Amino acid sequence: MFNKDRWREIIEVLSSNVGRTLLTAFGVCWGIFILITLLAAGKGFENGIRKDFGDIATNTMFMWTRSTTKPFEGLPKGRSFEFKTNDVQAIWDNVPNLKYISPRNQIGGFRGGGNVVRGIRIGAYDVYGDYPEIIKQDPMTVTSGRFINYNDIEQKRKVAIIGQGVQSELYDKGEEVLGSYIKIRGINFLVIGTYKKNNNDGDGEEAQKQIFVPFTSFSQAFNRGEDVGWMAITAHDGSSISQLKENIIEVMRKRHKVHPEDKRAIGYFDLYEQFNRVESLFFGLKAIAYLVGIMVLLSGIIGVSNIMLIVVKERTKEIGIRRALGEQPISIKKQILMESIFLTIISGMVGIIFGALLIYGINSLLDSVGPVDMFMNPSVSVGVVSGALMILMISGLLAGFIPAQSAIRVRPIEALRTE
C-alpha cells in the first residue's frame, strides 16, 4: 500500500547519499531534457518551413514553356513556342481530377520593366493577368474592395487589385484607394481592391508589391493575344498533381509538336512533390530526436538501475531482518519498485521543467528580435509531454525490476550473516 511509512522510507533511502542520488537523477533529467529540446527544435523548423509555403495550395504545379532541345516533325531544335488560351480547355478535356487551371501572364519582375505610375509617383511591380481562381491557389486576404470576377474577365474591364506595399508607396497615408486610377505601362486601370498576402517568409515584403488585373484585359492592353505565359494547375484533394503532371505535359507536347523525349521544352515546378519532401524531412527530424533522446534517457535509466542494485546490496541485512519478521517478498519488491519509479519520475519532471523554460526563453527571444528564416515558435504538444511521462513510468519500472528481483531472492538467514 502507498502508506506514510513507506513514503518516509523512500525519502530516507534516497537522501542517505545525496550526491549519489543527484548524479543518478541527472542522467534521467538530461535525457528527458534532450528529448524535449530536440522535439521542440524540430517543431520550430517545421513551423518555419510551413510558414514559407504559406497558405498556397500545395497540390499544385506551375508550368511554362522553354526552347526545344530536339527537332520534331520538320521543326528545328531550339524553337521557342508559347502556350495558348485554348490549351486550358485541352487539359480539361484530357486530364481528369483537376480542380483549377489558371492561365497567367506577367510583366515586371524577372520579365523586366513594368513601370506603374500614379501622379508623380513611379514604382516597378509585378503585374499579373489572372482568372478569379488564382486566389484559391495562392490565397490572399482582400483588405478592401473585391478581387477579380468573371464579369471583369468577360467584359475585359481594366481594373486592378493592388498589394499593401503598392498602396503604401503610391498613396499617402489615409488617402482613398478604391476608385482611383493607376497607369500600367501608360494604360489606366481602375483600382477596385487591395490585398495582403498571408505568408510572412523572406519574400513577404515583395509579395505585398504585386498587382492583379483580369487576364483578358491584360492580354488586350499589352498585346498578348492568345498567348499564355504560364499556368497554375491544382488537382482535387483526393488526387496527386505529381501523378497527373506527366499526362498534362504529354497533352502539351502533342499540341505544340514537341518531341516525346524532349524533357526540357516544357518547364514545371511541382509544389506537391516539394512539400512531400519537406514532410519526409519533418518525419526524419522527429525520428532522430526520439532516437537521440531515448538513447540518452536509456543511459540515465541504466544509471538508476545500477544505483538501485547498490542500494539493495547495502540494505541486505535490513531486508533479511524484514523477511525474518514475516514481511512478504511482494512487499519488499513493491518498495524497491516504488523507489525506482519515484526517483525516475522526479528526475524526469525536473528535465521537463527545464526544457519548458528553455523553450519559453527561445520563444521570448524570437518575439523580441522578430521572425527568423525557417524557424519559428518551437514547441512540444501536451501529447508529447504525456508520452514522456509514460516513458518515465515504464522506465522506472524497468530500472527497478532487476534490483527488486535481487532483493526478494535474499534468504533471511544469509542476509543476517552479512556484515
Coordinates of C-alpha atoms in Angstrom, one line a residue:
M1 CA 0.0 0.0 0.0
F2 CA 1.1 3.6 -0.5
N3 CA 1.2 4.5 3.2
K4 CA 3.0 7.2 5.1
D5 CA 5.7 4.9 6.5
R6 CA 6.5 3.6 3.0
W7 CA 7.0 7.1 1.6
R8 CA 9.1 8.1 4.6
E9 CA 11.3 5.1 3.9
I10 CA 11.7 6.1 0.3
I11 CA 12.8 9.6 1.2
E12 CA 15.2 8.3 3.8
V13 CA 16.8 5.8 1.3
L14 CA 17.2 8.4 -1.4
S15 CA 18.5 11.1 0.9
S16 CA 21.0 8.9 2.7
N17 CA 23.6 9.6 -0.1
V18 CA 22.5 12.9 -1.6
G19 CA 25.5 13.2 -4.0
R20 CA 24.9 9.7 -5.5
T21 CA 21.2 10.3 -5.8
L22 CA 21.7 13.6 -7.6
L23 CA 24.2 12.2 -10.0
T24 CA 21.9 9.3 -10.8
A25 CA 18.9 11.7 -11.2
F26 CA 21.0 13.9 -13.6
G27 CA 21.2 11.1 -16.2
V28 CA 17.4 10.8 -16.4
C29 CA 16.9 14.6 -16.2
W30 CA 19.4 15.2 -19.0
G31 CA 17.8 12.5 -21.2
I32 CA 14.3 13.9 -21.0
F33 CA 15.6 17.5 -21.4
I34 CA 17.4 16.5 -24.6
L35 CA 14.3 14.7 -25.9
I36 CA 12.0 17.7 -25.2
T37 CA 14.6 20.2 -26.6
L38 CA 15.2 18.3 -29.9
L39 CA 11.5 17.8 -30.5
A40 CA 10.8 21.5 -29.9
A41 CA 13.6 22.5 -32.3
G42 CA 12.2 20.1 -34.9
K43 CA 8.8 21.7 -34.5
G44 CA 10.3 25.2 -34.8
F45 CA 12.0 24.2 -38.0
E46 CA 8.7 22.6 -39.3
N47 CA 6.7 25.7 -38.4
G48 CA 9.3 27.9 -40.3
I49 CA 9.1 25.8 -43.4
R50 CA 5.3 25.6 -43.4
K51 CA 5.3 29.4 -43.0
D52 CA 7.4 29.7 -46.2
F53 CA 4.8 27.7 -48.0
G54 CA 2.1 30.0 -46.6
D55 CA -1.5 29.1 -47.5
I56 CA -0.7 28.3 -51.1
A57 CA -2.4 25.2 -52.4
T58 CA 0.3 22.5 -52.1
N59 CA -1.4 20.1 -54.5
T60 CA -0.4 22.5 -57.3
M61 CA 2.1 22.6 -60.2
F62 CA 3.3 25.6 -62.3
M63 CA 4.0 25.0 -65.9
W64 CA 5.7 27.2 -68.6
T65 CA 7.5 26.9 -72.0
R66 CA 11.2 26.8 -72.9
S67 CA 13.1 26.2 -76.1
T68 CA 13.0 22.8 -77.6
T69 CA 16.1 20.6 -77.5
K70 CA 15.2 18.1 -80.2
P71 CA 13.9 18.6 -83.8
F72 CA 10.5 17.1 -84.4
E73 CA 8.1 16.8 -87.4
G74 CA 10.2 19.1 -89.5
L75 CA 10.6 21.7 -86.8
P76 CA 14.1 22.7 -85.8
K77 CA 15.9 22.3 -82.5
G78 CA 16.0 25.5 -80.3
R79 CA 12.4 26.5 -81.4
S80 CA 10.5 28.8 -79.0
F81 CA 6.8 28.5 -78.5
E82 CA 4.0 29.8 -76.2
F83 CA 1.0 28.2 -74.5
K84 CA -2.3 29.4 -75.9
T85 CA -5.6 30.1 -74.1
N86 CA -7.2 27.0 -75.9
D87 CA -4.6 24.8 -74.2
V88 CA -6.5 25.2 -71.0
Q89 CA -9.6 23.6 -72.4
A90 CA -7.5 20.8 -73.9
I91 CA -6.1 20.0 -70.5
W92 CA -9.6 20.0 -69.0
D93 CA -10.7 17.6 -71.8
N94 CA -7.8 15.1 -71.5
V95 CA -6.8 15.1 -67.8
P96 CA -9.3 14.1 -65.1
N97 CA -9.4 15.0 -61.4
L98 CA -8.2 18.6 -61.8
K99 CA -9.7 21.3 -59.7
Y100 CA -8.3 24.6 -61.0
I101 CA -6.4 25.6 -64.1
S102 CA -5.3 29.3 -64.1
P103 CA -3.6 30.7 -67.2
R104 CA -1.4 33.6 -66.2
N105 CA 0.6 36.4 -67.9
Q106 CA 3.1 38.7 -66.2
I107 CA 5.1 41.8 -66.7
G108 CA 7.7 43.2 -64.3
G109 CA 9.8 41.0 -62.1
F110 CA 12.1 38.6 -64.0
R111 CA 10.4 39.6 -67.3
G112 CA 11.7 43.2 -66.8
G113 CA 10.1 46.7 -67.0
G114 CA 6.6 47.0 -65.8
N115 CA 6.6 50.6 -64.5
V116 CA 3.5 51.7 -62.7
V117 CA 2.6 55.4 -62.4
R118 CA 0.2 57.4 -60.2
G119 CA 0.5 61.1 -60.4
I120 CA 4.2 61.9 -59.8
R121 CA 5.0 58.6 -58.1
I122 CA 6.5 55.7 -60.0
G123 CA 7.1 52.2 -59.0
A124 CA 8.2 48.9 -60.6
Y125 CA 5.9 46.0 -59.6
D126 CA 5.0 42.5 -60.8
V127 CA 1.7 42.8 -62.7
Y128 CA -0.3 39.6 -63.3
G129 CA -3.1 38.9 -65.7
D130 CA -5.2 36.3 -63.9
Y131 CA -8.5 34.5 -63.6
P132 CA -10.6 34.6 -60.3
E133 CA -9.5 31.0 -59.3
I134 CA -5.9 32.2 -58.6
I135 CA -7.0 33.5 -55.2
K136 CA -7.8 29.8 -54.2
Q137 CA -4.4 28.6 -55.4
D138 CA -2.3 31.4 -54.0
P139 CA -4.5 32.7 -51.1
M140 CA -4.5 36.3 -50.1
T141 CA -6.7 38.4 -47.9
V142 CA -8.7 41.1 -49.7
T143 CA -8.4 44.0 -47.2
S144 CA -10.8 46.4 -49.1
G145 CA -13.0 46.3 -52.2
R146 CA -13.0 43.0 -54.1
F147 CA -11.0 40.6 -56.2
I148 CA -11.3 39.8 -59.9
N149 CA -14.6 38.2 -61.0
Y150 CA -15.9 36.7 -64.3
N151 CA -17.7 39.9 -65.3
D152 CA -14.3 41.5 -65.3
I153 CA -13.0 38.7 -67.5
E154 CA -15.9 38.7 -70.0
Q155 CA -16.1 42.5 -70.3
K156 CA -12.3 42.9 -70.3
R157 CA -12.5 45.6 -67.7
K158 CA -9.3 47.5 -66.9
V159 CA -9.5 47.0 -63.2
A160 CA -6.7 46.2 -60.7
I161 CA -6.2 44.8 -57.2
I162 CA -3.1 46.2 -55.6
G163 CA -1.0 44.9 -52.6
Q164 CA -0.5 46.9 -49.4
G165 CA 3.1 47.5 -50.4
V166 CA 2.0 49.2 -53.7
Q167 CA -0.6 51.2 -51.7
S168 CA 2.0 52.5 -49.2
E169 CA 4.4 53.6 -52.0
L170 CA 1.9 55.2 -54.4
Y171 CA -0.6 56.7 -51.9
D172 CA -0.5 58.9 -48.9
K173 CA -1.5 57.5 -45.6
G174 CA -5.3 57.6 -45.2
E175 CA -5.8 58.5 -48.9
E176 CA -8.7 56.8 -50.6
V177 CA -7.5 54.0 -52.8
L178 CA -10.7 52.4 -54.2
G179 CA -11.9 54.3 -57.3
S180 CA -8.5 55.8 -58.1
Y181 CA -6.5 55.1 -61.2
I182 CA -3.0 53.8 -61.8
K183 CA -1.1 53.7 -65.1
I184 CA 0.5 50.4 -66.0
R185 CA 2.8 50.9 -69.0
G186 CA 0.8 54.0 -69.9
I187 CA -2.7 52.4 -69.7
N188 CA -5.2 53.4 -67.0
F189 CA -6.5 50.8 -64.6
L190 CA -9.2 51.4 -62.0
V191 CA -8.3 50.2 -58.5
I192 CA -11.1 48.1 -57.2
G193 CA -9.4 46.3 -54.3
T194 CA -6.4 45.9 -52.0
Y195 CA -4.9 42.7 -50.6
K196 CA -2.4 41.3 -48.1
K197 CA -0.6 38.1 -48.8
N198 CA -1.0 35.6 -45.9
N199 CA 2.7 34.4 -45.8
N200 CA 5.5 36.1 -44.0
D201 CA 8.5 34.5 -45.4
G202 CA 11.7 36.1 -46.7
D203 CA 9.9 37.4 -49.8
G204 CA 6.9 38.6 -47.8
E205 CA 7.5 42.3 -48.5
E206 CA 7.8 41.7 -52.2
A207 CA 4.6 39.6 -52.1
Q208 CA 2.7 42.7 -51.0
K209 CA 4.0 44.6 -54.0
Q210 CA 2.0 42.9 -56.7
I211 CA -0.9 44.0 -58.9
F212 CA -3.6 41.7 -60.3
V213 CA -5.7 42.5 -63.3
P214 CA -8.2 40.4 -65.4
F215 CA -6.4 38.0 -67.8
T216 CA -8.4 39.2 -70.8
S217 CA -7.8 42.9 -70.2
F218 CA -4.1 42.2 -69.6
S219 CA -3.9 40.4 -73.0
Q220 CA -5.7 43.2 -74.8
A221 CA -3.8 46.1 -73.1
F222 CA -0.3 44.6 -73.5
N223 CA -0.8 42.8 -76.9
R224 CA -0.5 39.3 -75.7
G225 CA -3.3 38.0 -77.9
E226 CA -4.0 34.3 -77.1
D227 CA -0.6 33.7 -75.5
V228 CA -0.3 32.3 -72.0
G229 CA 2.9 32.9 -70.1
W230 CA 2.4 30.1 -67.6
M231 CA -0.2 28.1 -65.8
A232 CA -1.1 27.2 -62.2
I233 CA -2.8 23.8 -62.1
T234 CA -4.3 22.3 -59.0
A235 CA -5.7 18.7 -58.6
H236 CA -8.6 17.6 -56.4
D237 CA -7.7 16.8 -52.8
G238 CA -8.2 13.0 -53.5
S239 CA -5.6 13.1 -56.3
S240 CA -1.9 13.9 -56.6
I241 CA -0.8 16.5 -59.0
S242 CA 2.5 14.6 -59.1
Q243 CA 0.7 11.7 -60.7
L244 CA -1.2 13.8 -63.2
K245 CA 1.6 16.1 -64.3
E246 CA 3.0 13.7 -66.9
N247 CA -0.4 13.5 -68.6
I248 CA -0.7 17.2 -68.6
I249 CA 2.8 17.7 -70.1
E250 CA 2.1 15.0 -72.7
V251 CA -1.0 16.8 -73.8
M252 CA 1.0 20.0 -74.3
R253 CA 3.8 18.2 -76.1
K254 CA 1.3 16.8 -78.7
R255 CA -0.4 20.2 -79.2
H256 CA 2.8 22.1 -79.7
K257 CA 4.7 19.4 -81.6
V258 CA 7.4 18.8 -79.0
H259 CA 9.5 15.6 -79.3
P260 CA 8.2 13.0 -76.7
E261 CA 11.7 12.6 -75.3
D262 CA 12.3 16.4 -75.0
K263 CA 12.3 16.9 -71.2
R264 CA 13.3 20.5 -71.3
A265 CA 10.9 22.1 -73.6
I266 CA 8.1 22.3 -71.0
G267 CA 9.3 23.5 -67.6
Y268 CA 7.3 22.8 -64.4
F269 CA 7.6 23.2 -60.7
D270 CA 5.7 20.5 -58.7
L271 CA 4.8 22.1 -55.4
Y272 CA 3.2 18.9 -54.1
E273 CA 6.4 16.9 -54.7
Q274 CA 8.4 19.6 -52.9
F275 CA 6.0 19.7 -50.0
N276 CA 6.2 15.9 -49.6
R277 CA 9.9 16.0 -49.5
V278 CA 9.7 18.5 -46.7
E279 CA 7.2 16.3 -44.9
S280 CA 9.6 13.4 -45.1
L281 CA 12.3 15.7 -43.7
F282 CA 10.0 16.5 -40.8
F283 CA 9.4 12.8 -40.1
G284 CA 13.1 12.2 -40.2
L285 CA 13.9 15.0 -37.8
K286 CA 11.3 13.7 -35.3
A287 CA 12.7 10.1 -35.6
I288 CA 16.2 11.4 -34.9
A289 CA 15.0 13.5 -32.0
Y290 CA 13.2 10.5 -30.5
L291 CA 16.2 8.2 -31.1
V292 CA 18.8 10.5 -29.6
G293 CA 16.6 11.5 -26.7
I294 CA 15.6 7.9 -25.8
M295 CA 19.2 6.7 -26.1
V296 CA 20.3 9.4 -23.7
L297 CA 17.3 8.7 -21.4
L298 CA 18.2 5.0 -21.6
S299 CA 21.7 5.7 -20.3
G300 CA 20.1 7.5 -17.4
I301 CA 17.7 4.6 -16.7
I302 CA 20.7 2.2 -16.6
G303 CA 22.2 4.5 -14.0
V304 CA 19.0 4.3 -11.9
S305 CA 19.1 0.5 -12.2
N306 CA 22.7 0.4 -11.1
I307 CA 22.1 2.7 -8.1
M308 CA 19.1 0.6 -7.0
L309 CA 21.3 -2.6 -7.1
I310 CA 23.8 -0.8 -4.9
V311 CA 21.0 0.3 -2.5
V312 CA 19.7 -3.3 -2.4
K313 CA 23.2 -4.6 -1.6
E314 CA 23.7 -2.0 1.2
R315 CA 20.3 -3.0 2.7
T316 CA 20.8 -6.8 2.5
K317 CA 20.8 -7.1 6.3
E318 CA 17.8 -4.9 6.7
I319 CA 15.9 -6.9 4.0
G320 CA 16.9 -10.2 5.8
I321 CA 15.5 -8.9 9.1
R322 CA 12.3 -7.8 7.5
R323 CA 11.9 -11.2 5.8
A324 CA 12.6 -12.9 9.2
L325 CA 9.9 -10.8 10.8
G326 CA 7.4 -12.1 8.2
E327 CA 7.3 -9.4 5.6
Q328 CA 6.2 -10.8 2.2
P329 CA 8.5 -10.8 -0.8
I330 CA 5.9 -8.9 -2.8
S331 CA 6.0 -6.0 -0.2
I332 CA 9.8 -5.7 -0.5
K333 CA 9.6 -5.9 -4.3
K334 CA 7.0 -3.1 -4.3
Q335 CA 9.2 -1.0 -2.1
I336 CA 12.2 -1.2 -4.4
L337 CA 10.0 -0.6 -7.5
M338 CA 8.4 2.5 -5.9
E339 CA 11.8 3.9 -5.0
S340 CA 13.0 3.4 -8.6
I341 CA 9.8 4.9 -10.1
F342 CA 9.8 7.9 -7.7
L343 CA 13.5 8.7 -8.5
T344 CA 12.9 8.4 -12.2
I345 CA 9.7 10.5 -12.4
I346 CA 11.0 13.3 -10.2
S347 CA 14.2 13.4 -12.3
G348 CA 12.2 13.4 -15.5
M349 CA 9.8 16.1 -14.3
V350 CA 12.8 18.4 -13.5
G351 CA 14.1 17.7 -17.1
I352 CA 10.7 18.6 -18.5
I353 CA 10.5 21.8 -16.4
F354 CA 14.0 22.9 -17.6
G355 CA 13.1 22.0 -21.2
A356 CA 9.9 24.1 -20.9
L357 CA 11.8 27.1 -19.5
L358 CA 14.3 26.8 -22.4
I359 CA 11.5 26.7 -25.0
Y360 CA 9.8 29.7 -23.3
G361 CA 13.1 31.6 -23.4
I362 CA 13.7 30.9 -27.1
N363 CA 10.2 32.0 -28.0
S364 CA 10.6 35.2 -26.0
L365 CA 13.8 35.9 -27.8
L366 CA 12.2 35.3 -31.2
D367 CA 9.4 37.6 -30.3
S368 CA 11.9 40.3 -29.4
V369 CA 14.2 40.0 -32.4
G370 CA 11.5 39.3 -35.0
P371 CA 10.9 36.4 -37.4
V372 CA 13.9 34.1 -38.2
D373 CA 14.0 32.4 -41.6
M374 CA 12.9 28.8 -41.5
F375 CA 12.5 28.8 -37.7
M376 CA 9.5 29.9 -35.6
N377 CA 7.5 29.0 -32.5
P378 CA 9.4 25.9 -31.2
S379 CA 7.1 23.9 -29.0
V380 CA 6.0 20.5 -27.9
S381 CA 2.4 19.3 -27.6
V382 CA 0.7 18.1 -24.4
G383 CA 0.6 14.6 -26.1
V384 CA 4.4 14.6 -26.3
V385 CA 4.8 15.6 -22.6
S386 CA 2.2 12.9 -21.6
G387 CA 4.1 10.4 -23.7
A388 CA 7.4 11.4 -22.0
L389 CA 5.8 10.9 -18.6
M390 CA 4.5 7.4 -19.7
I391 CA 8.1 6.6 -20.8
L392 CA 9.4 7.7 -17.5
M393 CA 6.9 5.4 -15.6
I394 CA 7.8 2.4 -17.8
S395 CA 11.5 3.2 -17.5
G396 CA 11.2 3.4 -13.7
L397 CA 9.6 0.0 -13.6
L398 CA 12.3 -1.5 -15.8
A399 CA 15.1 0.2 -13.8
G400 CA 13.7 -1.2 -10.6
F401 CA 12.8 -4.7 -11.8
I402 CA 16.2 -6.3 -11.6
P403 CA 17.1 -4.8 -8.2
A404 CA 13.7 -5.8 -6.9
Q405 CA 14.1 -9.4 -8.1
S406 CA 17.6 -9.4 -6.5
A407 CA 16.1 -8.2 -3.2
I408 CA 13.4 -10.9 -2.9
R409 CA 16.0 -13.6 -3.7
V410 CA 17.8 -12.8 -0.5
R411 CA 17.4 -15.6 2.1
P412 CA 16.8 -14.3 5.6
I413 CA 19.5 -16.5 7.2
E414 CA 22.2 -15.4 4.7
A415 CA 21.2 -11.8 4.9
L416 CA 21.6 -11.8 8.7
R417 CA 25.1 -13.1 8.4
T418 CA 26.0 -10.2 6.1
E419 CA 28.4 -7.7 7.7

